[in-house]
Short mmCIF file of C-alpha atoms and ligand atoms in Angstrom, two decimals:
data_model
loop_
_atom_site.label_atom_id
_atom_site.label_comp_id
_atom_site.label_asym_id
_atom_site.label_seq_id
_atom_site.Cartn_x
_atom_site.Cartn_y
_atom_site.Cartn_z
CA MET A 1 -15.25 -7.74 -12.17
CA ALA A 2 -13.88 -4.91 -10.33
CA LYS A 3 -15.44 -3.63 -7.06
CA PHE A 4 -15.75 -0.20 -5.73
CA VAL A 5 -14.92 2.15 -2.82
CA PHE A 6 -16.18 5.54 -2.63
CA VAL A 7 -14.67 8.24 -0.06
CA THR A 8 -16.71 10.85 0.82
CA GLY A 9 -16.17 13.84 3.34
CA GLY A 10 -17.85 15.28 6.26
CA VAL A 11 -18.34 18.52 8.32
CA VAL A 12 -15.65 20.41 6.85
CA SER A 13 -13.07 20.14 4.10
CA GLY A 14 -9.40 19.55 4.42
CA LEU A 15 -9.59 16.53 6.73
CA GLY A 16 -7.30 14.39 4.68
CA LYS A 17 -9.72 12.44 2.49
CA GLY A 18 -7.23 12.23 -0.09
CA ILE A 19 -4.54 10.81 2.13
CA THR A 20 -7.48 8.34 3.74
CA ALA A 21 -8.33 7.04 0.05
CA SER A 22 -4.48 6.72 -0.97
CA SER A 23 -3.50 4.99 2.39
CA LEU A 24 -6.31 2.11 1.60
CA GLY A 25 -5.00 1.99 -2.11
CA ASN A 26 -1.52 1.31 -0.52
CA LEU A 27 -2.96 -1.53 1.79
CA LEU A 28 -5.05 -3.15 -1.05
CA LYS A 29 -1.98 -2.84 -3.37
CA ALA A 30 0.20 -4.67 -0.56
CA SER A 31 -2.41 -7.15 -0.11
CA GLY A 32 -1.80 -8.10 -3.99
CA LEU A 33 -4.50 -6.38 -5.80
CA LYS A 34 -4.39 -4.19 -8.77
CA VAL A 35 -5.63 -1.08 -7.33
CA PHE A 36 -7.23 2.37 -9.68
CA MET A 37 -7.97 5.46 -8.10
CA GLN A 38 -9.69 8.51 -9.01
CA LYS A 39 -11.23 11.99 -8.12
CA PHE A 40 -14.36 13.56 -8.85
CA ASP A 41 -14.06 17.52 -8.32
CA PRO A 42 -17.53 18.79 -7.89
CA TYR A 43 -16.28 22.46 -9.02
CA LEU A 44 -17.52 23.68 -12.53
CA ASN A 45 -14.02 24.53 -14.27
CA VAL A 46 -13.40 21.57 -16.75
CA ASP A 47 -10.25 20.89 -15.79
CA PRO A 48 -7.41 22.05 -13.07
CA GLY A 49 -5.03 23.11 -15.91
CA THR A 50 -6.31 26.63 -16.01
CA MET A 51 -6.70 27.13 -12.52
CA SER A 52 -4.97 29.43 -10.18
CA PRO A 53 -2.18 27.74 -8.43
CA TYR A 54 -3.10 30.02 -5.38
CA GLN A 55 -6.43 28.83 -5.27
CA HIS A 56 -5.97 25.03 -6.25
CA GLY A 57 -2.48 24.28 -5.85
CA GLU A 58 -0.13 22.29 -8.14
CA VAL A 59 -1.46 20.93 -11.25
CA PHE A 60 -0.43 17.22 -11.25
CA VAL A 61 0.32 15.96 -14.66
CA THR A 62 -0.49 12.09 -15.59
CA ASP A 63 1.56 10.04 -18.15
CA ASP A 64 -0.92 10.41 -20.46
CA GLY A 65 -0.82 14.41 -20.40
CA GLY A 66 -3.96 14.78 -18.09
CA GLU A 67 -3.84 17.96 -15.99
CA THR A 68 -5.15 16.97 -12.77
CA ASP A 69 -6.07 17.72 -9.32
CA LEU A 70 -2.77 17.62 -6.81
CA ASP A 71 -4.71 14.72 -4.81
CA LEU A 72 -3.72 12.65 -7.65
CA GLY A 73 -0.04 12.94 -6.97
CA HIS A 74 -0.88 11.40 -3.22
CA TYR A 75 -2.76 8.74 -5.15
CA GLU A 76 0.12 7.93 -7.27
CA ARG A 77 2.75 8.03 -4.33
CA PHE A 78 0.91 5.87 -2.22
CA ILE A 79 0.03 3.20 -4.73
CA ASP A 80 3.17 3.50 -6.75
CA GLU A 81 0.93 3.16 -9.95
CA LYS A 82 0.52 5.17 -13.11
CA LEU A 83 -3.00 6.80 -13.20
CA THR A 84 -4.37 8.51 -16.32
CA LYS A 85 -7.30 11.29 -17.63
CA MET A 86 -9.50 8.92 -16.13
CA SER A 87 -8.47 9.63 -12.67
CA SER A 88 -9.76 13.23 -12.65
CA THR A 89 -13.20 14.20 -13.47
CA SER A 90 -14.74 17.60 -12.81
CA ALA A 91 -18.54 18.52 -12.38
CA GLY A 92 -17.49 20.95 -15.35
CA LYS A 93 -16.16 18.53 -17.51
CA ILE A 94 -19.31 16.18 -16.97
CA TYR A 95 -21.68 19.05 -17.87
CA LEU A 96 -19.67 19.97 -20.70
CA GLU A 97 -19.78 16.68 -22.20
CA THR A 98 -23.11 16.20 -21.51
CA ILE A 99 -24.23 19.57 -23.05
CA ASN A 100 -22.06 18.97 -25.91
CA ALA A 101 -23.88 15.49 -26.43
CA GLU A 102 -27.39 17.36 -26.36
CA ARG A 103 -26.22 20.02 -29.03
CA ARG A 104 -24.79 17.34 -31.29
CA GLY A 105 -28.48 15.68 -30.97
CA ASP A 106 -27.22 12.48 -29.04
CA TRP A 107 -30.20 12.25 -27.13
CA GLY A 108 -32.70 12.85 -30.06
CA GLY A 109 -34.42 15.97 -28.29
CA GLN A 110 -34.99 14.46 -24.99
CA THR A 111 -35.22 16.53 -22.08
CA ILE A 112 -31.60 16.65 -20.26
CA GLN A 113 -31.62 16.63 -16.53
CA VAL A 114 -29.41 15.97 -13.99
CA VAL A 115 -30.98 12.80 -12.92
CA PRO A 116 -30.28 10.56 -15.07
CA HIS A 117 -28.20 12.49 -17.61
CA ILE A 118 -25.53 13.86 -15.60
CA THR A 119 -25.80 10.95 -12.91
CA ASP A 120 -25.35 8.64 -15.87
CA SER A 121 -22.33 10.50 -17.15
CA ILE A 122 -20.74 10.19 -13.73
CA LYS A 123 -21.14 6.43 -13.39
CA ASN A 124 -20.08 6.04 -16.69
CA LYS A 125 -17.01 7.37 -15.58
CA VAL A 126 -16.62 5.17 -12.61
CA TYR A 127 -17.19 2.05 -15.12
CA GLN A 128 -15.02 3.45 -17.92
CA ALA A 129 -12.28 3.44 -14.96
CA ALA A 130 -12.60 0.20 -14.03
CA LYS A 131 -12.67 -1.10 -17.66
CA SER A 132 -9.84 0.77 -18.79
CA SER A 133 -7.54 0.12 -15.81
CA GLY A 134 -8.47 -3.81 -15.53
CA ALA A 135 -8.06 -2.98 -11.45
CA ASP A 136 -9.49 -5.47 -9.25
CA VAL A 137 -10.80 -2.05 -7.06
CA ILE A 138 -11.46 1.10 -7.94
CA ILE A 139 -11.18 3.87 -5.12
CA SER A 140 -13.01 6.92 -5.99
CA GLU A 141 -12.83 10.15 -3.88
CA ILE A 142 -15.79 12.58 -3.99
CA GLY A 143 -14.43 16.11 -3.42
CA GLY A 144 -16.14 18.48 -1.41
CA THR A 145 -18.05 17.97 1.89
CA VAL A 146 -21.63 16.20 1.77
CA GLY A 147 -24.16 18.67 2.04
CA ASP A 148 -22.59 21.06 -0.60
CA ILE A 149 -25.07 21.72 -3.68
CA GLU A 150 -22.38 21.06 -6.26
CA SER A 151 -21.60 17.38 -5.16
CA GLN A 152 -24.87 16.32 -4.94
CA PRO A 153 -25.33 14.76 -8.28
CA PHE A 154 -22.07 12.61 -7.45
CA ILE A 155 -23.43 11.28 -4.20
CA GLU A 156 -26.46 10.31 -5.93
CA ALA A 157 -24.39 8.56 -8.81
CA ILE A 158 -22.75 6.59 -6.18
CA ARG A 159 -25.82 5.68 -4.53
CA GLN A 160 -27.04 4.25 -7.93
CA ILE A 161 -23.95 2.43 -8.30
CA ARG A 162 -24.24 0.38 -4.99
CA MET A 163 -28.06 -0.36 -5.98
CA GLU A 164 -26.46 -1.75 -9.30
CA GLN A 165 -23.64 -3.71 -8.21
CA GLY A 166 -24.58 -4.53 -4.55
CA LYS A 167 -23.31 -3.95 -1.09
CA GLU A 168 -20.81 -6.88 -1.26
CA ASN A 169 -18.96 -5.12 -4.29
CA VAL A 170 -19.39 -1.42 -3.31
CA VAL A 171 -18.25 0.06 0.12
CA PHE A 172 -18.89 3.53 1.33
CA ILE A 173 -16.29 5.19 3.49
CA HIS A 174 -17.23 8.53 5.32
CA VAL A 175 -14.35 10.60 6.23
CA ALA A 176 -15.54 13.14 9.07
CA LEU A 177 -14.24 15.54 11.93
CA LEU A 178 -14.18 14.58 15.36
CA LEU A 179 -14.61 17.97 17.19
CA TYR A 180 -12.65 18.69 19.90
CA LEU A 181 -13.67 21.68 22.64
CA ASN A 182 -10.65 22.74 24.16
CA ALA A 183 -12.46 24.93 26.66
CA SER A 184 -14.32 22.03 28.09
CA LYS A 185 -11.83 19.45 27.04
CA GLU A 186 -14.22 17.11 25.67
CA TYR A 187 -14.66 15.27 21.99
CA LYS A 188 -18.18 16.12 20.07
CA THR A 189 -19.62 13.22 18.03
CA LYS A 190 -22.45 15.50 16.95
CA PRO A 191 -21.13 17.08 13.82
CA ILE A 192 -20.25 13.32 12.29
CA GLN A 193 -24.00 12.33 13.29
CA MET A 194 -25.12 15.55 11.40
CA SER A 195 -23.15 14.52 8.23
CA VAL A 196 -23.95 11.00 8.48
CA LYS A 197 -27.92 11.93 8.67
CA GLU A 198 -27.10 14.38 5.75
CA LEU A 199 -25.72 11.36 3.81
CA LEU A 200 -28.50 9.12 4.90
CA SER A 201 -31.13 11.64 3.51
CA LEU A 202 -29.38 11.16 0.23
CA GLY A 203 -29.65 7.50 0.53
CA ILE A 204 -26.27 6.34 1.41
CA GLN A 205 -25.58 4.57 4.61
CA PRO A 206 -21.45 4.71 5.20
CA ASP A 207 -19.91 1.48 5.77
CA ILE A 208 -16.99 2.56 7.48
CA ILE A 209 -16.40 5.87 9.22
CA VAL A 210 -13.19 7.33 9.29
CA GLN A 211 -12.60 10.10 12.03
CA ARG A 212 -10.17 12.87 11.89
CA THR A 213 -8.88 13.47 15.25
CA ASP A 214 -5.71 14.69 17.13
CA LYS A 215 -5.33 11.21 19.00
CA HIS A 216 -6.78 7.73 19.43
CA SER A 217 -10.48 8.18 20.73
CA SER A 218 -12.09 6.17 23.53
CA LYS A 219 -14.37 3.12 23.26
CA GLU A 220 -16.96 5.32 24.38
CA ILE A 221 -16.92 7.78 21.61
CA LYS A 222 -16.72 4.72 19.34
CA GLU A 223 -19.91 3.59 20.87
CA LYS A 224 -21.75 6.55 20.68
CA ILE A 225 -20.91 6.88 16.77
CA SER A 226 -21.59 3.31 16.11
CA LEU A 227 -25.18 3.80 17.76
CA PHE A 228 -25.80 7.02 16.18
CA CYS A 229 -24.51 6.22 12.62
CA ASN A 230 -25.61 2.72 12.63
CA ILE A 231 -22.46 1.03 12.03
CA PRO A 232 -20.00 -1.76 14.38
CA THR A 233 -17.46 -0.06 16.63
CA THR A 234 -14.83 -2.20 14.84
CA ASN A 235 -15.85 0.37 11.63
CA VAL A 236 -15.05 3.30 13.45
CA ILE A 237 -11.51 4.34 12.49
CA ASP A 238 -9.40 6.57 13.90
CA ALA A 239 -7.48 8.93 11.32
CA ILE A 240 -4.95 10.50 13.96
CA ASP A 241 -2.66 13.21 13.25
CA LYS A 242 1.08 11.98 12.15
CA GLU A 243 4.22 13.68 11.75
CA SER A 244 4.38 12.03 8.09
CA ILE A 245 1.40 11.73 5.79
CA TYR A 246 3.32 8.58 4.89
CA GLU A 247 2.97 6.99 8.25
CA VAL A 248 -0.91 6.83 7.59
CA PRO A 249 -1.58 3.70 5.97
CA LEU A 250 0.63 1.80 8.87
CA GLU A 251 -1.61 3.48 11.42
CA MET A 252 -4.96 2.16 8.87
CA TYR A 253 -3.36 -1.09 9.10
CA GLU A 254 -3.06 -1.23 12.70
CA GLN A 255 -6.92 -0.55 12.45
CA ASN A 256 -7.27 -3.08 10.07
CA LEU A 257 -9.25 -0.73 7.46
CA HIS A 258 -7.88 -2.92 4.92
CA GLY A 259 -9.95 -5.97 6.49
CA LEU A 260 -13.04 -4.15 6.51
CA VAL A 261 -12.91 -3.70 3.15
CA LEU A 262 -11.66 -7.00 1.89
CA ASP A 263 -14.20 -8.69 4.08
CA GLN A 264 -17.07 -6.63 2.81
CA LEU A 265 -16.01 -7.13 -1.01
CA GLN A 266 -15.68 -10.75 -0.40
CA ILE A 267 -12.25 -10.53 -1.52
CA LYS A 268 -9.66 -13.19 -0.22
CA THR A 269 -6.31 -12.23 -0.35
CA LYS A 270 -3.14 -13.59 1.10
CA ILE A 271 -1.25 -11.49 3.64
CA THR A 272 -0.82 -7.76 3.51
CA ASP A 273 2.65 -7.02 3.25
CA MET A 274 3.79 -3.90 4.41
CA GLU A 275 7.53 -4.46 4.44
CA SER A 276 8.85 -2.01 2.09
CA TRP A 277 6.54 0.73 3.31
CA ILE A 278 7.73 -0.01 6.84
CA LYS A 279 11.30 0.15 5.81
CA PHE A 280 10.37 3.48 4.07
CA CYS A 281 8.63 4.91 7.43
CA GLU A 282 11.82 3.88 9.33
CA LYS A 283 13.92 6.00 6.86
CA ILE A 284 11.60 9.03 7.73
CA LYS A 285 12.12 8.51 11.57
CA ALA A 286 15.89 8.13 11.21
CA SER A 287 16.29 11.50 9.13
CA LYS A 288 17.03 13.76 12.00
CA GLU A 289 19.78 15.77 10.58
CA GLU A 290 18.14 18.55 8.10
CA PHE A 291 19.57 19.46 4.54
CA GLU A 292 18.33 23.10 3.17
CA VAL A 293 17.03 24.06 -0.28
CA THR A 294 16.62 27.49 -1.14
CA PHE A 295 13.45 27.80 -3.20
CA VAL A 296 13.23 30.43 -5.61
CA GLY A 297 9.53 30.53 -6.49
CA LYS A 298 6.68 32.79 -7.80
CA TYR A 299 3.76 31.22 -5.63
CA ILE A 300 5.74 30.53 -2.41
CA GLU A 301 2.77 31.81 -0.40
CA LEU A 302 0.95 28.63 -1.26
CA GLN A 303 3.27 25.60 -0.83
CA ASP A 304 0.72 23.51 -2.15
CA ALA A 305 1.61 24.68 -5.55
CA TYR A 306 4.75 22.96 -5.22
CA LEU A 307 3.44 19.89 -3.59
CA SER A 308 4.97 17.27 -5.85
CA VAL A 309 8.58 18.78 -5.83
CA ILE A 310 8.33 19.59 -2.00
CA GLU A 311 7.57 15.61 -1.57
CA SER A 312 10.21 14.40 -4.01
CA LEU A 313 12.69 16.74 -2.04
CA LYS A 314 11.83 15.07 0.87
CA ILE A 315 11.65 11.31 -0.62
CA ALA A 316 14.97 11.83 -1.88
CA GLY A 317 16.26 13.21 1.22
CA TYR A 318 15.09 10.13 3.33
CA GLU A 319 17.36 7.97 1.13
CA PHE A 320 20.08 9.85 2.94
CA LYS A 321 18.44 10.09 6.32
CA ARG A 322 17.95 13.74 5.84
CA LYS A 323 14.83 15.75 6.85
CA LEU A 324 13.94 18.58 4.40
CA LYS A 325 14.31 22.25 5.37
CA ILE A 326 13.28 24.82 2.78
CA ASN A 327 14.29 28.45 2.88
CA TRP A 328 11.56 30.27 0.60
CA ILE A 329 12.48 32.95 -1.49
CA GLN A 330 10.07 35.01 -3.32
CA ALA A 331 11.27 35.35 -6.77
CA ASP A 332 10.42 38.96 -7.50
CA LYS A 333 11.92 40.30 -4.10
CA LEU A 334 15.31 39.32 -5.74
CA ASN A 335 17.07 42.23 -7.43
CA GLU A 336 20.42 43.08 -8.74
CA SER A 337 21.60 44.91 -5.48
CA ASN A 338 20.34 42.08 -2.97
CA TYR A 339 20.57 38.81 -4.62
CA LYS A 340 24.18 38.17 -3.64
CA GLU A 341 23.38 38.78 0.32
CA VAL A 342 20.15 37.09 0.26
CA LEU A 343 21.65 33.74 -1.32
CA GLN A 344 25.06 34.28 0.22
CA ASN A 345 24.47 31.08 2.56
CA ALA A 346 22.35 29.05 -0.16
CA LYS A 347 23.37 25.38 -0.03
CA GLY A 348 21.45 24.36 -2.91
CA ILE A 349 18.93 26.43 -5.06
CA LEU A 350 15.88 25.32 -6.93
CA VAL A 351 13.58 27.20 -9.38
CA PRO A 352 10.65 25.38 -10.19
CA GLY A 353 8.13 25.27 -12.91
CA GLY A 354 5.96 28.27 -13.27
CA PHE A 355 4.19 30.75 -15.90
CA GLY A 356 4.10 34.32 -16.61
CA ASP A 357 6.70 37.03 -16.31
CA ARG A 358 6.47 37.83 -12.56
CA GLY A 359 9.63 37.22 -10.83
CA ILE A 360 11.59 35.88 -13.88
CA GLU A 361 14.43 38.29 -13.41
CA GLY A 362 14.86 37.11 -9.82
CA MET A 363 14.96 33.84 -11.00
CA ILE A 364 17.72 34.39 -13.27
CA LEU A 365 19.98 36.04 -10.57
CA ALA A 366 19.34 32.77 -8.69
CA SER A 367 20.48 30.60 -11.03
CA LYS A 368 23.42 32.86 -11.93
CA PHE A 369 24.41 32.61 -8.38
CA ALA A 370 24.36 29.04 -8.37
CA ARG A 371 26.33 28.84 -11.50
CA GLU A 372 29.04 30.81 -10.57
CA ASN A 373 29.41 29.74 -6.95
CA SER A 374 29.54 26.21 -7.43
CA ILE A 375 26.09 25.66 -5.52
CA PRO A 376 24.15 22.65 -6.61
CA TYR A 377 21.35 24.09 -8.61
CA LEU A 378 18.31 21.75 -10.08
CA GLY A 379 16.10 23.95 -12.58
CA ILE A 380 12.37 22.53 -13.30
CA CYS A 381 11.07 23.21 -16.53
CA LEU A 382 10.78 27.28 -16.25
CA GLY A 383 13.92 26.49 -13.85
CA MET A 384 15.72 25.27 -16.93
CA GLN A 385 14.59 27.89 -19.33
CA ILE A 386 15.82 30.82 -16.91
CA ALA A 387 18.74 29.07 -16.42
CA THR A 388 19.74 28.90 -20.00
CA ILE A 389 18.84 32.64 -20.47
CA SER A 390 21.03 34.01 -17.95
CA MET A 391 24.02 31.82 -19.66
CA ALA A 392 23.13 33.21 -22.97
CA ARG A 393 23.05 36.30 -21.49
CA ASP A 394 26.38 36.08 -19.52
CA TRP A 395 28.14 34.36 -22.00
CA LEU A 396 27.22 34.96 -25.45
CA ASN A 397 26.86 38.94 -24.63
CA LEU A 398 23.42 38.80 -25.38
CA PRO A 399 21.96 40.61 -22.57
CA GLU A 400 18.41 41.11 -24.03
CA ALA A 401 18.34 37.36 -24.43
CA ASN A 402 14.68 36.05 -23.37
CA SER A 403 11.61 33.93 -23.96
CA THR A 404 8.82 35.14 -25.87
CA GLU A 405 6.94 34.63 -22.59
CA PHE A 406 8.19 37.15 -20.78
CA ASP A 407 9.26 39.39 -23.12
CA ASN A 408 8.88 39.20 -27.14
CA SER A 409 9.92 42.78 -28.15
CA GLY A 410 13.63 41.81 -28.39
CA ALA A 411 15.11 39.77 -31.33
CA VAL A 412 17.04 37.28 -29.11
CA LEU A 413 14.34 34.56 -28.12
CA ILE A 414 15.88 31.87 -26.83
CA PHE A 415 13.06 30.07 -25.77
CA ASP A 416 10.01 30.44 -28.41
CA PHE A 417 6.59 28.86 -29.15
CA ILE A 418 7.12 25.03 -29.84
CA ARG A 419 8.84 24.63 -32.95
CA GLY A 420 8.10 21.63 -35.10
CA ILE A 421 5.41 20.68 -33.54
CA ASP A 422 1.68 21.30 -34.69
CA VAL A 423 0.58 24.02 -32.87
CA GLN A 424 -3.00 24.14 -34.13
CA ASN A 425 -3.50 20.64 -32.80
CA LEU A 426 -2.12 20.85 -29.24
CA GLY A 427 -5.35 22.45 -27.83
CA GLY A 428 -4.00 24.98 -25.52
CA THR A 429 -0.84 24.49 -27.11
CA LEU A 430 1.02 23.01 -24.34
CA ARG A 431 3.75 20.06 -24.48
CA LEU A 432 1.86 17.68 -22.05
CA GLY A 433 2.39 14.16 -20.56
CA ALA A 434 5.26 11.39 -20.93
CA PHE A 435 4.83 11.00 -24.83
CA TYR A 436 8.50 12.44 -25.52
CA LYS A 437 11.26 10.13 -25.68
CA THR A 438 14.40 11.97 -24.22
CA THR A 439 17.72 10.56 -25.26
CA ILE A 440 20.47 11.26 -22.85
CA LYS A 441 23.97 12.06 -24.06
CA GLU A 442 26.84 9.54 -23.31
CA GLY A 443 29.30 10.41 -20.22
CA THR A 444 26.94 12.96 -19.00
CA LYS A 445 25.48 13.30 -15.64
CA ALA A 446 22.28 12.68 -16.47
CA GLU A 447 23.21 9.44 -17.79
CA LYS A 448 24.83 8.79 -14.67
CA LEU A 449 21.65 9.70 -12.47
CA TYR A 450 18.96 7.64 -14.64
CA GLY A 451 21.54 4.40 -15.58
CA SER A 452 20.17 5.06 -18.92
CA ARG A 453 20.28 6.52 -22.37
CA GLU A 454 16.43 6.86 -22.65
CA VAL A 455 13.93 8.24 -20.41
CA PHE A 456 10.32 9.39 -20.58
CA GLU A 457 9.16 11.99 -18.26
CA ARG A 458 6.10 14.11 -17.95
CA HIS A 459 5.82 17.49 -19.52
CA ARG A 460 3.57 20.41 -19.22
CA HIS A 461 4.96 23.39 -20.85
CA ARG A 462 4.75 25.69 -23.96
CA TYR A 463 7.90 27.47 -24.83
CA GLU A 464 10.97 25.11 -26.45
CA PHE A 465 14.89 25.95 -26.72
CA ASN A 466 15.74 27.58 -29.82
CA ASN A 467 18.08 25.58 -31.27
CA GLU A 468 19.90 28.64 -33.20
CA TYR A 469 21.52 29.29 -29.95
CA LYS A 470 22.81 25.44 -29.14
CA LYS A 471 26.02 25.50 -30.88
CA PRO A 472 27.35 28.79 -29.37
CA LEU A 473 26.16 27.81 -25.81
CA GLU A 474 27.90 24.27 -26.29
CA GLU A 475 31.20 26.07 -27.46
CA LYS A 476 31.11 28.05 -23.95
CA GLY A 477 30.70 25.07 -22.19
CA LEU A 478 26.86 24.28 -21.92
CA VAL A 479 26.05 20.40 -22.31
CA PHE A 480 22.53 19.79 -24.02
CA SER A 481 22.62 16.53 -21.81
CA GLY A 482 18.90 15.43 -22.96
CA ILE A 483 17.05 15.66 -26.60
CA TYR A 484 13.96 14.77 -28.28
CA GLU A 485 15.34 13.75 -30.98
CA GLU A 486 12.19 13.12 -33.18
CA LYS A 487 11.51 16.91 -33.08
CA LYS A 488 15.12 17.99 -32.13
CA LEU A 489 13.85 19.61 -28.74
CA VAL A 490 16.06 20.26 -25.91
CA GLU A 491 15.04 18.54 -22.70
CA MET A 492 17.77 18.61 -20.21
CA ILE A 493 21.03 20.81 -19.74
CA GLU A 494 23.86 20.48 -17.10
CA LEU A 495 27.26 22.25 -16.59
CA PRO A 496 30.37 19.70 -16.52
CA ASN A 497 32.65 21.79 -14.44
CA HIS A 498 29.89 22.28 -11.55
CA PRO A 499 29.19 20.02 -8.37
CA PHE A 500 25.48 19.91 -10.24
CA PHE A 501 23.89 21.97 -12.27
CA VAL A 502 21.24 20.23 -14.11
CA GLY A 503 17.91 21.60 -15.59
CA SER A 504 14.93 19.90 -17.13
CA GLN A 505 12.52 20.94 -19.59
CA TYR A 506 10.21 18.39 -18.29
CA HIS A 507 9.22 17.83 -14.59
CA PRO A 508 10.71 15.22 -12.54
CA GLU A 509 8.55 15.90 -9.45
CA PHE A 510 5.67 13.83 -10.85
CA THR A 511 7.83 10.33 -10.90
CA SER A 512 9.27 10.56 -7.41
CA ARG A 513 7.78 7.65 -5.32
CA PRO A 514 8.43 6.37 -1.67
CA ASN A 515 11.61 4.50 -1.80
CA LYS A 516 12.42 5.78 -5.19
CA PRO A 517 12.81 8.92 -5.50
CA ASN A 518 13.32 10.52 -9.52
CA PRO A 519 16.95 10.58 -10.35
CA LEU A 520 17.53 14.30 -10.76
CA PHE A 521 16.08 14.88 -7.03
CA LYS A 522 18.16 12.36 -5.62
CA GLY A 523 21.61 13.76 -7.58
CA PHE A 524 20.65 17.12 -6.35
CA VAL A 525 20.03 16.52 -2.72
CA GLU A 526 22.91 14.32 -2.73
CA ALA A 527 25.26 17.28 -4.11
CA ILE A 528 23.72 19.28 -1.22
CA ILE A 529 24.70 16.67 1.22
CA MET A 530 28.23 16.23 -0.05
CA LYS A 531 29.21 19.67 -0.42
CA THR A 532 27.94 20.72 3.54
CA LYS A 533 29.42 17.38 4.94
N1 LIG B 1 6.33 28.89 -18.34
C1 LIG B 1 6.95 28.22 -19.33
C2 LIG B 1 6.55 27.46 -20.53
O1 LIG B 1 5.44 27.21 -20.88
C3 LIG B 1 7.57 26.93 -18.19
C4 LIG B 1 6.16 26.03 -17.92
C5 LIG B 1 6.69 25.21 -16.69
O2 LIG B 1 7.46 25.49 -16.12
N2 LIG B 1 5.73 24.49 -16.24
O3 LIG B 1 7.29 27.06 -21.59
#
């Protein structure tokens, strides 16, 4: 029988609720439990797949092709488990499914209401996650802030789950802000009290309060929260600012967050073994010297749009005891007349994934510069596509070479709609998830990096390399190092006579984990370090 932990947020958003939930997941996993995590988002969009990266940050992709909230990336990196579509649900999805069921006549003309129909549907998502994952503990984060109109059905649903399952099977954790008044130099517990009051009015007494603060709080503060919020002082945990988010599990461990949860859930475990996590944090602390990546992207004003790429670079850097420094370049600011000057000191160039035509020509120039000047280059999805287009333009004397996505007026479409895949049945026509086996060519850098001839990585793209141009490009020296043989789709490219020039049609950033960077990132970072030694 699975047990449940629900994490809510109070006072303001952006308190690191996801990191708290992930840290608890990390501790429970280190205690030998099987953990599954899920996020409920109160917005009405059906999924994050079509939401603007400017507003919502990265779309994290799961193995089973779920387009999810970026918090799932934290979850996976902290608990080192593959999550699924079951891990991400928005209010929009719940309402859509419920209304579709009503339209189908599933309820035989009953009146459909938020309680019980929407709340039942939310509860089902929690119970289904428990069933399909077979986990010992399901940690569910409720997005938004308690008191929001949108999140009320979720709060009501978890209240009912506690009633159904009992206190020994359900823990409520509330993450809220401990306010600091700079003028009077004092901490104020009132916002936390108010948000707990709000929770209580919805029928939920939190079991543990995690207060976000800049430093450890005094005994008096904890006593005050204990008194007003009706929990023992031991159940008030400080979430203090850390230099790295990866230090948070150890901080929570010190304060016995796992012990509180395990006790209440009456789970007996042996020890909570933090050894490998401690080692990882030691690597972070030892990473003083920097390595620099020139990041040529479209959404650089909002770095959350590249969260997993950035974390993958950091994680890879720690393996070499190096700290990441990013030189951000807005792709559409690069042009023929300035690119050489702007990029002249680049140590390594990365072009990440993206959609639409803005900045494409700038990215093409960046990949060309890396190619022609022996600068390590990693092209992810779009970054692989534009690198290939650039080679076709330069080497095959096809100046109009392009992808249908950016310009379909010319005849030279190096990337085009998915060929050989049933476009009709792909929903939004994206190739999603880790369903496609990449066969790696023998003797390539890719083989060396992966140490394997077969890999499954996660995809999220629409356009594929047009095999008409494969032979001509091979003759000029491009190596197609990874192929999805079943449909003959290009998955990876590389240049042999270059320190590191690698592109992948898939997204390697979704599978980097602490102590286990994705091989492409590790290879890229190593090449940068070698070059700057
Ligand atoms: N826009 C490109 C495509 O759809 C690349 C997508 C991506 O980089 N994720 O194929």
